[in-house]
Amino acid sequence: MDAALCAFDSDGVLTHWNREAERILGWSAAEAVGRKGFAGWAARAADADDVRERLMSAQDLPGRQVHEFALLTKDGGRILVRTQSAGVPGADGKPAGVYCAFSEVHAQIDLERSIALSEALMDDASWGVVLVDVDLRPAVVNTHAARAFGAGRGALLGRPLGDLLVQGVEELEGALQHVLAEGAPPSPLELWVSVRTAEGVRRRCWRSGFLRLASPLAEEPVPLGVGWLFQDVTEARQAELDTGQLRFRSNQLHRAGRAAAECADPAEAAAIRLDFALAGFADHALVDVLEGAPGPEAPERGRRLVRSAVSPSGLALLLPGPGAIPVRYESSHPALQALDRIGPVRAGAPGGAQDEDWARARHWPAGATHALCVVLRSRGRTLGALTFLRGSSRPAFERVDALYAEEVAARVAADLDLASGAPAAP
């Protein structure tokens, strides 16, 4: 056995001595069995009586007794061992001897550290810890990981990862399969996943490390699964993404301004601003101006909008002349809502999926699933509406997107106002 085992009868005479005990102390079973205690061979004379008394006291006490002794090896060295001893009752129920298991203290401490580490990781660790079996199903989940998945620890065990994550499953399973086949990657990975929780779907970024688990008892390494440790770094990564996005959009506004300044035609300048704004932001931009606008009398002419331009087109915006046919927007159209509110309006196809009928009913290009409408205003007057559209491959517009769209709209409106040559309102 892996543990060193020995036994004493009620008089303290050794009756059993296994090979692990021989390995640790060097004394064979033939040399050890039959000796009374450790005096004169496996313990110093000054220590022998104390060792014998503490070992034999186990037969009169309930449970296991743990002690540490300094014993002698056959070659004269000293070794510190930790013993666990328990009394052995006879057929009549009276003490018949002591059974003792012992090991080197440092080996025992290493084992206890490993056990303590495992228990701490499974209970109190600030990182999520998941042990995944070779079928890529969670076998052990700690408290932190269960909170990250929004479920109880027991509810996660044995379930496919696809049941726990809405997005990011392929990337995670690919990483786990790589670890099983090739070993752990040299550095942690950052995985973006969408977790299905009771509060809804939450998108998170997990900084993940992986360890391949193999059985230490097999002659050849046999994979038992993967140890997956992760920490939620969503806030830090989102802040970095937001900063990079803000820097990019500021640069786009600056470049658009430089390019627009070289245009003799203000309408062409407005088109250039829209083309710059679309980069990394939306798939389409639509400009709808109020019928007869701009002019001081425009608010009294109703809210009928005339399509002025669709970008990207490479063409300058054309201000509609008299008799232009208005777009047949329904009263609940997002562009008209934006005019009513004089503020941004966001809209999306049901479920965020591609819906040709949804886009067609609103007179938008096919494939549009997300819309953001903002008002074109200049010199205190509403000139029309600017609509940005995204397809199903892009996320829905957010509040920070509306702020950027309003900034673009303010500059486009100024160009359109200048192109119309309308006088300032009195």
Coordinates of C-alpha atoms in Angstrom, one line a residue, residues 79-385:
I79 CA 13.3 11.1 10.0
L80 CA 10.2 12.9 11.3
V81 CA 7.0 10.9 10.7
R82 CA 3.4 11.6 11.4
T83 CA 1.4 8.7 12.8
Q84 CA -2.3 7.9 13.0
S85 CA -3.0 5.1 15.5
A86 CA -6.2 3.4 16.7
G87 CA -6.9 0.6 19.1
V88 CA -7.8 -2.9 17.9
P89 CA -10.4 -4.7 20.0
G90 CA -10.2 -8.4 20.5
A91 CA -13.0 -10.9 20.1
D92 CA -14.1 -10.2 23.7
G93 CA -14.1 -6.5 23.1
K94 CA -11.1 -5.8 25.2
P95 CA -8.0 -4.0 23.8
A96 CA -5.9 -6.4 21.7
G97 CA -3.3 -4.0 20.3
V98 CA -2.8 -0.9 18.2
Y99 CA -2.9 -0.4 14.4
C100 CA -0.6 2.4 13.2
A101 CA -0.2 4.2 9.8
F102 CA 2.7 6.6 9.3
S103 CA 4.3 8.7 6.6
E104 CA 7.1 11.2 6.3
V105 CA 5.9 14.6 7.6
H106 CA 6.8 16.6 4.5
A107 CA 5.0 14.1 2.3
Q108 CA 1.9 14.3 4.5
I109 CA 2.1 18.0 4.6
D110 CA 2.2 18.1 0.8
L111 CA -0.8 15.9 0.6
E112 CA -2.7 18.0 3.1
R113 CA -1.8 21.2 1.2
S114 CA -3.1 19.6 -2.0
I115 CA -6.4 18.7 -0.3
A116 CA -6.6 22.1 1.4
L117 CA -6.0 23.8 -2.0
S118 CA -8.7 21.8 -3.7
E119 CA -11.2 22.5 -1.0
A120 CA -10.3 26.3 -1.0
L121 CA -10.6 26.5 -4.8
M122 CA -14.0 24.7 -4.6
D123 CA -15.4 27.0 -1.9
D124 CA -13.7 30.3 -1.3
A125 CA -11.6 31.2 -4.4
S126 CA -12.2 34.6 -6.0
W127 CA -11.7 32.9 -9.4
G128 CA -14.3 30.6 -11.0
V129 CA -13.1 27.0 -11.1
V130 CA -14.8 24.3 -13.2
L131 CA -13.5 20.7 -13.6
V132 CA -14.7 19.5 -17.0
D133 CA -14.7 15.8 -17.9
V134 CA -13.5 14.4 -21.2
D135 CA -17.1 14.8 -22.6
L136 CA -16.8 18.6 -21.9
R137 CA -19.4 18.5 -19.2
P138 CA -18.9 20.2 -15.8
A139 CA -18.0 17.6 -13.1
V140 CA -17.1 20.0 -10.3
V141 CA -18.1 23.7 -10.0
N142 CA -17.1 26.1 -7.3
T143 CA -19.2 28.8 -5.7
H144 CA -17.7 31.7 -7.7
A145 CA -18.3 29.9 -11.0
A146 CA -21.9 29.0 -10.1
R147 CA -22.6 32.7 -9.5
A148 CA -21.0 33.6 -12.8
F149 CA -23.3 31.1 -14.6
G150 CA -26.3 32.3 -12.6
A151 CA -27.3 28.8 -11.3
G152 CA -26.7 26.5 -8.4
R153 CA -23.6 24.3 -8.2
G154 CA -25.6 21.1 -8.5
A155 CA -27.7 22.3 -11.4
L156 CA -24.6 22.8 -13.6
L157 CA -23.1 19.3 -13.2
G158 CA -23.3 17.0 -16.2
R159 CA -25.0 19.6 -18.5
P160 CA -23.6 20.4 -21.9
L161 CA -22.0 23.8 -22.1
G162 CA -24.4 24.8 -24.8
D163 CA -27.2 24.7 -22.2
L164 CA -25.4 27.2 -20.1
L165 CA -24.1 29.7 -22.7
V166 CA -26.0 31.4 -25.5
Q167 CA -22.9 32.5 -27.3
G168 CA -19.2 31.6 -27.1
V169 CA -19.8 27.9 -26.7
E170 CA -17.8 27.0 -29.9
E171 CA -14.7 29.0 -28.7
L172 CA -14.8 27.5 -25.2
E173 CA -15.3 23.9 -26.4
G174 CA -12.5 24.4 -28.9
A175 CA -10.1 25.6 -26.1
L176 CA -11.1 22.6 -23.9
Q177 CA -10.5 20.1 -26.8
H178 CA -7.2 21.7 -27.5
V179 CA -6.1 21.3 -23.9
L180 CA -7.2 17.6 -23.9
A181 CA -5.2 16.9 -27.1
E182 CA -2.2 19.2 -26.9
G183 CA -2.0 20.5 -23.3
A184 CA -2.6 23.9 -21.7
P185 CA -2.0 27.1 -23.7
P186 CA 1.1 29.1 -22.7
S187 CA -1.0 32.1 -21.5
P188 CA -4.5 32.8 -20.4
L189 CA -7.2 33.4 -23.0
E190 CA -10.0 36.0 -23.0
L191 CA -13.3 34.6 -24.1
W192 CA -16.5 36.6 -24.7
V193 CA -19.6 34.6 -23.8
S194 CA -23.3 35.3 -23.3
V195 CA -24.7 33.6 -20.2
R196 CA -28.4 32.7 -19.9
T197 CA -29.5 33.8 -16.4
A198 CA -32.8 34.4 -14.6
E199 CA -32.4 38.2 -15.4
G200 CA -31.9 37.5 -19.1
V201 CA -28.8 37.0 -21.4
R202 CA -25.7 38.8 -20.1
R203 CA -22.6 39.2 -22.2
R204 CA -19.4 38.7 -20.2
C205 CA -15.6 38.5 -20.9
W206 CA -13.8 35.8 -18.9
R207 CA -10.1 35.6 -18.6
S208 CA -9.5 31.9 -18.6
G209 CA -6.6 29.5 -17.8
F210 CA -6.7 25.8 -18.5
L211 CA -4.9 22.8 -17.0
R212 CA -5.0 19.2 -18.4
L213 CA -5.8 16.8 -15.6
A214 CA -4.3 13.3 -15.8
S215 CA -4.4 10.4 -13.4
P216 CA -1.3 10.1 -11.2
L217 CA -2.0 6.4 -10.6
A218 CA -1.9 5.2 -14.2
E219 CA 1.3 3.9 -15.8
E220 CA 0.7 6.2 -18.7
P221 CA -1.0 9.6 -18.5
V222 CA -4.7 9.1 -18.8
P223 CA -6.7 12.4 -19.3
L224 CA -9.4 12.9 -16.7
G225 CA -10.6 16.2 -18.1
V226 CA -9.6 19.9 -17.9
G227 CA -9.3 22.3 -15.0
W228 CA -10.8 25.6 -16.1
L229 CA -10.1 28.7 -14.0
F230 CA -11.6 32.0 -15.1
Q231 CA -12.1 35.6 -13.8
D232 CA -14.7 38.1 -15.0
V233 CA -12.9 41.1 -16.6
T234 CA -15.9 42.4 -18.5
E235 CA -15.8 45.9 -17.0
A236 CA -12.2 46.5 -17.7
R237 CA -12.4 45.1 -21.3
Q238 CA -15.6 47.0 -22.0
A239 CA -14.0 50.2 -20.7
E240 CA -11.1 49.6 -23.1
L241 CA -13.5 49.0 -26.0
D242 CA -15.5 52.1 -25.2
T243 CA -12.3 54.2 -25.1
G244 CA -11.1 52.8 -28.4
Q245 CA -14.5 53.4 -30.0
L246 CA -14.7 56.9 -28.7
R247 CA -11.2 57.6 -30.1
F248 CA -12.1 56.2 -33.5
R249 CA -15.3 58.1 -33.8
S250 CA -13.5 61.4 -32.8
N251 CA -11.0 60.7 -35.5
Q252 CA -13.7 60.1 -38.0
L253 CA -15.4 63.4 -37.1
H254 CA -12.1 65.2 -37.5
R255 CA -11.3 63.6 -40.8
A256 CA -14.8 64.2 -42.1
G257 CA -14.5 67.9 -41.2
R258 CA -11.2 68.2 -43.0
A259 CA -12.7 66.5 -46.1
A260 CA -15.9 68.5 -46.0
A261 CA -14.0 71.8 -45.8
E262 CA -12.6 71.1 -49.3
C263 CA -16.1 70.8 -50.8
A264 CA -17.5 73.8 -52.7
D265 CA -21.0 72.3 -52.5
P266 CA -22.4 72.1 -48.9
A267 CA -24.6 69.2 -50.0
E268 CA -21.6 67.2 -51.2
A269 CA -19.9 68.0 -47.8
A270 CA -22.9 66.6 -46.0
A271 CA -22.7 63.4 -48.1
I272 CA -19.0 63.1 -47.2
R273 CA -19.8 63.4 -43.5
L274 CA -22.3 60.6 -43.8
D275 CA -19.8 58.3 -45.6
F276 CA -17.2 58.9 -42.8
A277 CA -19.9 58.3 -40.1
L278 CA -20.9 54.9 -41.5
A279 CA -17.4 53.4 -41.1
G280 CA -17.7 50.9 -38.2
F281 CA -21.0 52.4 -37.2
A282 CA -23.9 51.3 -39.5
D283 CA -24.6 49.8 -42.9
H284 CA -26.9 52.5 -44.3
A285 CA -27.8 56.2 -43.7
L286 CA -31.0 57.8 -44.9
V287 CA -31.6 61.5 -45.1
D288 CA -35.3 62.6 -45.1
V289 CA -36.0 66.3 -45.2
L290 CA -39.3 68.0 -44.4
E291 CA -41.4 68.9 -47.4
G292 CA -40.6 72.5 -48.3
A293 CA -37.9 72.8 -45.6
P294 CA -35.9 74.7 -44.7
G295 CA -37.7 77.9 -44.2
P296 CA -39.4 79.9 -41.5
E297 CA -42.8 78.5 -42.6
A298 CA -41.7 74.9 -42.7
P299 CA -43.3 73.9 -39.3
E300 CA -46.7 74.9 -40.6
R301 CA -46.4 72.7 -43.7
G302 CA -46.9 69.4 -41.7
R303 CA -44.5 66.5 -41.1
R304 CA -44.3 65.0 -44.5
L305 CA -40.7 63.8 -45.2
V306 CA -39.1 63.5 -48.6
R307 CA -36.2 61.1 -49.2
S308 CA -33.1 63.2 -50.0
A309 CA -30.3 60.6 -50.1
V310 CA -29.2 57.1 -49.2
S311 CA -25.6 56.5 -48.2
P312 CA -23.3 54.9 -49.0
S313 CA -23.9 56.0 -52.6
G314 CA -20.9 58.1 -53.5
L315 CA -23.4 60.9 -54.6
A316 CA -24.0 64.2 -53.0
L317 CA -27.3 64.9 -51.2
L318 CA -29.9 66.5 -53.4
L319 CA -32.4 68.8 -51.8
P320 CA -35.8 67.9 -53.1
G321 CA -37.5 70.6 -55.2
P322 CA -41.1 71.6 -55.4
G323 CA -43.4 68.8 -56.2
A324 CA -41.2 66.0 -54.7
I325 CA -43.2 63.0 -53.6
P326 CA -43.1 62.4 -49.8
V327 CA -42.2 59.0 -48.4
R328 CA -45.3 57.2 -47.3
Y329 CA -44.3 56.9 -43.6
E330 CA -47.0 55.6 -41.2
S331 CA -47.8 57.9 -38.2
S332 CA -45.9 55.6 -35.9
H333 CA -42.7 55.5 -38.0
P334 CA -39.5 56.0 -36.0
A335 CA -38.4 59.0 -38.1
L336 CA -41.7 60.8 -37.3
Q337 CA -41.4 59.9 -33.7
A338 CA -37.9 61.4 -33.7
L339 CA -39.4 64.6 -35.1
D340 CA -42.1 64.7 -32.4
R341 CA -39.6 64.1 -29.6
I342 CA -36.8 66.2 -31.2
G343 CA -34.6 63.4 -29.9
P344 CA -33.2 60.0 -31.0
V345 CA -35.4 57.0 -31.4
R346 CA -34.1 53.4 -31.6
A347 CA -36.1 50.5 -33.2
G348 CA -35.4 46.9 -34.0
A349 CA -37.0 44.0 -35.8
P350 CA -38.8 41.5 -33.4
G351 CA -36.2 39.2 -31.9
G352 CA -33.3 41.0 -33.7
A353 CA -33.6 38.6 -36.6
Q354 CA -33.6 39.6 -40.3
D355 CA -37.1 40.5 -41.3
E356 CA -37.6 41.7 -44.8
D357 CA -41.3 42.6 -44.1
W358 CA -40.3 44.7 -41.1
A359 CA -37.8 46.8 -43.2
R360 CA -40.0 47.0 -46.2
A361 CA -43.0 48.3 -44.2
R362 CA -40.8 51.2 -43.0
H363 CA -39.4 51.9 -46.5
W364 CA -35.9 50.9 -45.5
P365 CA -33.3 48.8 -47.4
A366 CA -33.7 45.1 -47.3
G367 CA -31.8 43.4 -44.5
A368 CA -32.1 46.2 -42.0
T369 CA -32.9 44.9 -38.5
H370 CA -31.7 47.8 -36.2
A371 CA -32.5 51.5 -36.7
L372 CA -31.5 54.8 -35.1
C373 CA -33.4 58.0 -36.1
V374 CA -32.1 61.4 -35.1
V375 CA -33.4 64.9 -35.9
L376 CA -31.6 67.3 -38.3
R377 CA -31.8 70.7 -36.7
S378 CA -30.0 73.9 -37.6
R379 CA -30.5 77.5 -36.4
G380 CA -33.4 76.4 -34.1
R381 CA -35.4 74.7 -36.9
T382 CA -36.1 71.1 -37.7
L383 CA -34.9 70.2 -41.2
G384 CA -35.7 66.5 -41.3
A385 CA -34.5 63.2 -39.9

